[in-house]
Amino acid sequence: MKRQIANILTIDVEDYFQVEGFDRIISEADWDRFEIRFDRSLEWLLQILDSARVKATFFVLGWIVERHPHWIKEINRKGHEIAVHGYTHRRADTLTPEVFRTDLLRVKELLSNLGITEVSGYRAPSFSLTASSLWVWDILKECGFTYDASLSVKHFAAGGTPWARSDPGPQECQTAAGEVLTVFPQAYWPWKPPLPFAGGGYFRLYPYWVTRRGIAAWNRRGVPVTVYVHPWEFDPDQPRIRGAGPVRQFKHYVNLDIHREKFARLLLEFSFLSCREYLRARS
Ligand SMILES: [Zn+2]
């Protein structure tokens, strides 16, 4: 039986060659040369979400919106939420505020051209919001965004966090300019150091029960957990990219073959909703 508390499901729409793990060997200028594969996994994801009657938040790359608008419209048509993951996949902490603002507005405009105007959420590529890039929050507010899903405990574990509370549930945080922004942090086990467990390589690497117990433990304390996945994680037959180094290679390819099964089980055992639905239910 499903547990009662609703968690938050997020999907970062990018393809296998656009991830940070390969950014030292594949430049953005070469992206057009790669075979596009996110569409087949996305189709599977949309189907399984339909069957589970779950709406999710899809953080989309502007590069994908521009080249594959029909998929973005399809996600939107099915009632899921569209949010922003940057135009390309550059880490937020490598951009200047001016470049960040231009990048953000570019994606918003691409979405607006598709008739998608209700865009309130942002996730930095690779959870790249660090202590030196928290200015991002003020630009998000200035550009009409109401929430951010870019906080990773690993960037803040050493020196205090901008979390309003010490749990990973959605919470209201203050920006440097004194504005309030809702934040959906990456979920973690509260160990020393804290360990993420609810998405990406962590969810793929650990046995299913580790993620299951992590979510259940926070849920028992009344805290919803934000889960995140990527379409390329459901595509075990994707072309193998060589030369990124053994650690990056391992992180990208580990357990791709069993991920559909694990994700399906997660949808069976827990309740999920999108960030938008969560915020609406709360207000
Ligand atoms: Zn990403």
Short mmCIF file of C-alpha atoms and ligand atoms in Angstrom, two decimals:
data_model
loop_
_atom_site.label_atom_id
_atom_site.label_comp_id
_atom_site.label_asym_id
_atom_site.label_seq_id
_atom_site.Cartn_x
_atom_site.Cartn_y
_atom_site.Cartn_z
CA MET A 1 0.00 0.00 0.00
CA LYS A 2 1.12 3.54 -0.72
CA ARG A 3 2.29 5.66 2.14
CA GLN A 4 0.16 8.71 2.85
CA ILE A 5 2.46 11.71 2.67
CA ALA A 6 3.05 13.06 -0.85
CA ASN A 7 6.64 13.46 -2.02
CA ILE A 8 7.80 15.60 -4.92
CA LEU A 9 8.86 14.13 -8.26
CA THR A 10 11.19 16.06 -10.56
CA ILE A 11 12.71 15.12 -13.92
CA ASP A 12 15.66 16.95 -15.47
CA VAL A 13 15.18 16.82 -19.24
CA GLU A 14 18.62 16.55 -20.83
CA ASP A 15 20.31 13.95 -23.01
CA TYR A 16 23.15 11.54 -22.20
CA PHE A 17 25.86 13.66 -23.89
CA GLN A 18 24.91 16.89 -22.06
CA VAL A 19 25.73 15.87 -18.50
CA GLU A 20 28.44 17.46 -16.38
CA GLY A 21 30.31 14.15 -16.22
CA PHE A 22 31.20 14.48 -19.91
CA ASP A 23 31.63 18.25 -20.18
CA ARG A 24 35.43 18.04 -20.31
CA ILE A 25 35.36 15.85 -23.39
CA ILE A 26 32.20 17.04 -25.20
CA SER A 27 31.72 20.74 -25.92
CA GLU A 28 28.31 22.34 -26.40
CA ALA A 29 29.29 23.15 -29.98
CA ASP A 30 29.36 19.40 -30.71
CA TRP A 31 25.99 18.53 -29.18
CA ASP A 32 24.23 18.61 -32.55
CA ARG A 33 26.45 15.74 -33.74
CA PHE A 34 25.10 13.26 -31.19
CA GLU A 35 22.19 10.90 -31.65
CA ILE A 36 19.14 12.20 -29.77
CA ARG A 37 17.80 9.56 -27.41
CA PHE A 38 15.98 11.36 -24.57
CA ASP A 39 12.70 11.10 -26.51
CA ARG A 40 12.27 7.33 -26.15
CA SER A 41 12.90 7.41 -22.39
CA LEU A 42 10.65 10.43 -22.06
CA GLU A 43 7.88 8.56 -23.81
CA TRP A 44 8.28 5.67 -21.35
CA LEU A 45 8.32 8.11 -18.43
CA LEU A 46 5.16 9.87 -19.58
CA GLN A 47 3.41 6.52 -19.90
CA ILE A 48 4.41 5.22 -16.50
CA LEU A 49 3.45 8.53 -14.86
CA ASP A 50 0.05 8.31 -16.57
CA SER A 51 -0.44 4.78 -15.27
CA ALA A 52 0.56 5.84 -11.76
CA ARG A 53 -1.59 8.99 -12.07
CA VAL A 54 1.35 11.14 -11.02
CA LYS A 55 2.15 14.66 -12.19
CA ALA A 56 5.79 15.69 -12.03
CA THR A 57 7.89 18.80 -12.54
CA PHE A 58 10.10 18.66 -15.65
CA PHE A 59 13.14 20.96 -15.50
CA VAL A 60 13.97 21.39 -19.19
CA LEU A 61 17.10 22.54 -20.99
CA GLY A 62 16.49 25.45 -23.37
CA TRP A 63 18.62 23.63 -25.97
CA ILE A 64 16.04 20.83 -25.97
CA VAL A 65 13.07 23.22 -25.96
CA GLU A 66 14.45 24.91 -29.07
CA ARG A 67 15.10 21.70 -31.03
CA HIS A 68 12.31 19.43 -29.80
CA PRO A 69 9.39 21.71 -28.94
CA HIS A 70 6.78 19.02 -29.59
CA TRP A 71 8.09 16.97 -26.65
CA ILE A 72 7.90 19.96 -24.33
CA LYS A 73 4.36 20.65 -25.50
CA GLU A 74 3.50 17.00 -24.94
CA ILE A 75 4.78 17.10 -21.34
CA ASN A 76 2.74 20.26 -20.77
CA ARG A 77 -0.35 18.83 -22.48
CA LYS A 78 -0.33 15.89 -20.09
CA GLY A 79 -0.63 18.30 -17.17
CA HIS A 80 2.93 18.10 -15.87
CA GLU A 81 4.76 21.21 -14.82
CA ILE A 82 7.47 22.75 -17.02
CA ALA A 83 10.34 24.48 -15.22
CA VAL A 84 13.84 25.63 -16.21
CA HIS A 85 17.19 23.77 -16.09
CA GLY A 86 19.21 26.48 -17.95
CA TYR A 87 19.70 26.90 -21.71
CA THR A 88 22.77 24.71 -21.93
CA HIS A 89 24.02 22.68 -18.99
CA ARG A 90 26.56 25.13 -17.54
CA ARG A 91 26.95 25.15 -13.78
CA ALA A 92 25.29 28.22 -12.20
CA ASP A 93 28.40 28.86 -10.08
CA THR A 94 30.49 29.38 -13.23
CA LEU A 95 28.22 32.12 -14.65
CA THR A 96 28.16 35.85 -13.95
CA PRO A 97 24.81 37.28 -12.77
CA GLU A 98 24.37 38.95 -16.18
CA VAL A 99 24.97 35.75 -18.14
CA PHE A 100 22.72 33.82 -15.74
CA ARG A 101 19.87 36.32 -16.19
CA THR A 102 20.17 36.26 -20.01
CA ASP A 103 20.25 32.44 -20.04
CA LEU A 104 17.19 32.20 -17.77
CA LEU A 105 15.14 34.69 -19.78
CA ARG A 106 16.11 32.98 -23.03
CA VAL A 107 14.56 29.71 -21.84
CA LYS A 108 11.49 31.51 -20.50
CA GLU A 109 10.98 33.14 -23.88
CA LEU A 110 11.35 29.83 -25.74
CA LEU A 111 8.69 28.35 -23.47
CA SER A 112 6.46 31.37 -23.85
CA ASN A 113 6.66 30.93 -27.66
CA LEU A 114 5.14 27.47 -27.10
CA GLY A 115 2.32 28.98 -25.05
CA ILE A 116 3.87 27.86 -21.75
CA THR A 117 3.80 30.99 -19.65
CA GLU A 118 3.31 29.67 -16.16
CA VAL A 119 6.98 28.99 -15.41
CA SER A 120 7.89 29.39 -11.74
CA GLY A 121 10.68 26.93 -10.96
CA TYR A 122 14.39 26.55 -11.58
CA ARG A 123 17.01 23.86 -10.98
CA ALA A 124 20.68 24.63 -11.60
CA PRO A 125 22.53 22.00 -13.65
CA SER A 126 24.23 19.49 -11.30
CA PHE A 127 22.73 21.20 -8.21
CA SER A 128 25.44 23.81 -8.74
CA LEU A 129 24.19 26.40 -6.29
CA THR A 130 27.09 27.01 -3.94
CA ALA A 131 27.82 29.56 -1.21
CA SER A 132 29.38 31.83 -3.85
CA SER A 133 26.39 31.68 -6.21
CA LEU A 134 23.43 32.33 -3.93
CA TRP A 135 22.89 35.61 -5.84
CA VAL A 136 21.01 33.29 -8.25
CA TRP A 137 17.99 33.45 -5.91
CA ASP A 138 17.59 37.22 -6.32
CA ILE A 139 17.71 36.96 -10.10
CA LEU A 140 15.12 34.18 -9.99
CA LYS A 141 12.78 36.42 -8.00
CA GLU A 142 13.45 39.35 -10.29
CA CYS A 143 12.53 37.18 -13.32
CA GLY A 144 9.24 35.99 -11.81
CA PHE A 145 10.31 32.62 -10.41
CA THR A 146 8.91 31.55 -7.06
CA TYR A 147 10.95 28.47 -6.24
CA ASP A 148 14.36 26.86 -6.63
CA ALA A 149 15.34 23.18 -6.53
CA SER A 150 19.14 23.58 -6.74
CA LEU A 151 20.38 23.08 -3.18
CA SER A 152 22.62 20.09 -2.67
CA VAL A 153 23.72 19.25 0.83
CA LYS A 154 27.19 18.35 -0.46
CA HIS A 155 27.97 21.97 -1.37
CA PHE A 156 27.08 23.26 2.07
CA ALA A 157 27.90 20.40 4.45
CA ALA A 158 31.21 21.93 5.52
CA GLY A 159 30.28 25.52 6.18
CA GLY A 160 26.68 26.01 7.29
CA THR A 161 23.71 25.97 4.93
CA PRO A 162 21.23 28.45 3.52
CA TRP A 163 18.47 25.98 4.52
CA ALA A 164 15.79 27.63 6.62
CA ARG A 165 15.36 24.35 8.53
CA SER A 166 17.75 21.45 8.90
CA ASP A 167 15.55 18.90 7.11
CA PRO A 168 15.34 18.50 3.30
CA GLY A 169 11.61 19.30 3.03
CA PRO A 170 10.39 22.24 0.93
CA GLN A 171 10.96 25.42 2.90
CA GLU A 172 10.95 29.18 2.55
CA CYS A 173 14.41 30.72 2.43
CA GLN A 174 15.53 34.33 2.39
CA THR A 175 17.48 35.73 -0.53
CA ALA A 176 20.35 38.19 -0.03
CA ALA A 177 17.97 41.04 -0.91
CA GLY A 178 15.52 39.87 1.77
CA GLU A 179 12.99 38.28 -0.59
CA VAL A 180 11.36 34.94 0.17
CA LEU A 181 11.81 31.99 -2.17
CA THR A 182 10.55 28.43 -1.71
CA VAL A 183 13.36 25.90 -1.89
CA PHE A 184 13.08 22.17 -2.64
CA PRO A 185 16.45 20.80 -1.44
CA GLN A 186 18.06 17.54 -2.50
CA ALA A 187 17.13 14.86 0.07
CA TYR A 188 19.85 13.36 2.27
CA TRP A 189 20.53 10.96 5.11
CA PRO A 190 21.44 13.14 8.13
CA TRP A 191 24.82 11.49 8.67
CA LYS A 192 28.27 13.03 8.91
CA PRO A 193 28.79 13.87 6.13
CA PRO A 194 25.14 13.96 4.98
CA LEU A 195 24.48 11.60 2.10
CA PRO A 196 22.02 12.22 -0.77
CA PHE A 197 19.87 9.19 -1.60
CA ALA A 198 16.82 10.21 -3.63
CA GLY A 199 17.94 10.70 -7.19
CA GLY A 200 20.49 10.56 -9.98
CA GLY A 201 23.59 8.40 -9.46
CA TYR A 202 22.82 7.92 -5.75
CA PHE A 203 19.44 6.32 -6.44
CA ARG A 204 21.00 4.17 -9.19
CA LEU A 205 24.00 3.10 -7.14
CA TYR A 206 22.30 2.10 -3.87
CA PRO A 207 20.12 -0.95 -3.50
CA TYR A 208 16.47 0.06 -3.73
CA TRP A 209 15.87 -0.36 0.02
CA VAL A 210 18.35 2.43 0.89
CA THR A 211 16.33 5.02 -1.01
CA ARG A 212 13.07 3.50 0.19
CA ARG A 213 14.14 3.69 3.83
CA GLY A 214 15.45 7.22 3.41
CA ILE A 215 12.17 8.51 2.00
CA ALA A 216 10.11 6.59 4.56
CA ALA A 217 12.24 7.93 7.45
CA TRP A 218 11.71 11.57 6.46
CA ASN A 219 8.04 10.94 5.67
CA ARG A 220 7.51 9.51 9.16
CA ARG A 221 8.69 12.87 10.48
CA GLY A 222 6.20 14.63 8.21
CA VAL A 223 8.87 15.74 5.72
CA PRO A 224 8.25 15.28 1.97
CA VAL A 225 11.28 14.27 -0.08
CA THR A 226 12.19 15.64 -3.52
CA VAL A 227 13.15 12.82 -5.91
CA TYR A 228 14.96 13.56 -9.19
CA VAL A 229 15.64 11.45 -12.27
CA HIS A 230 16.84 12.02 -15.84
CA PRO A 231 15.49 10.43 -19.06
CA TRP A 232 18.96 9.08 -19.99
CA GLU A 233 19.01 7.02 -16.78
CA PHE A 234 16.25 4.84 -18.26
CA ASP A 235 18.17 4.11 -21.47
CA PRO A 236 20.64 1.26 -20.89
CA ASP A 237 21.43 1.03 -24.62
CA GLN A 238 22.71 4.59 -24.97
CA PRO A 239 26.07 4.93 -26.81
CA ARG A 240 29.05 4.54 -24.46
CA ILE A 241 31.16 7.68 -24.27
CA ARG A 242 34.81 7.00 -23.44
CA GLY A 243 37.54 9.21 -22.03
CA ALA A 244 35.77 10.94 -19.12
CA GLY A 245 37.77 9.01 -16.51
CA PRO A 246 36.78 5.93 -14.48
CA VAL A 247 34.84 7.74 -11.71
CA ARG A 248 32.71 9.85 -14.04
CA GLN A 249 32.21 6.88 -16.32
CA PHE A 250 31.06 4.72 -13.40
CA LYS A 251 28.68 7.38 -12.07
CA HIS A 252 27.00 7.75 -15.43
CA TYR A 253 26.58 4.10 -16.36
CA VAL A 254 26.07 2.30 -13.05
CA ASN A 255 22.86 0.24 -12.89
CA LEU A 256 21.18 1.79 -15.94
CA ASP A 257 19.80 -1.65 -16.78
CA ILE A 258 17.72 -1.98 -13.62
CA HIS A 259 16.63 1.64 -13.23
CA ARG A 260 13.23 1.37 -14.90
CA GLU A 261 12.33 -1.39 -12.49
CA LYS A 262 13.51 0.59 -9.43
CA PHE A 263 11.67 3.70 -10.51
CA ALA A 264 8.45 1.76 -11.19
CA ARG A 265 8.67 0.33 -7.69
CA LEU A 266 9.13 3.78 -6.19
CA LEU A 267 5.98 4.98 -7.96
CA LEU A 268 4.08 2.00 -6.56
CA GLU A 269 5.20 2.46 -2.98
CA PHE A 270 5.12 6.24 -2.55
CA SER A 271 2.80 9.10 -3.51
CA PHE A 272 4.19 11.93 -5.61
CA LEU A 273 3.17 15.29 -6.96
CA SER A 274 4.81 18.15 -8.85
CA CYS A 275 6.36 21.20 -7.18
CA ARG A 276 3.44 23.26 -8.52
CA GLU A 277 0.85 20.90 -7.02
CA TYR A 278 2.73 20.89 -3.73
CA LEU A 279 2.80 24.70 -3.58
CA ARG A 280 -0.90 24.95 -4.50
CA ALA A 281 -1.90 22.41 -1.88
CA ARG A 282 0.11 24.28 0.74
CA SER A 283 -1.40 27.70 0.06
ZN ZN B 1 21.10 18.33 -15.44
#
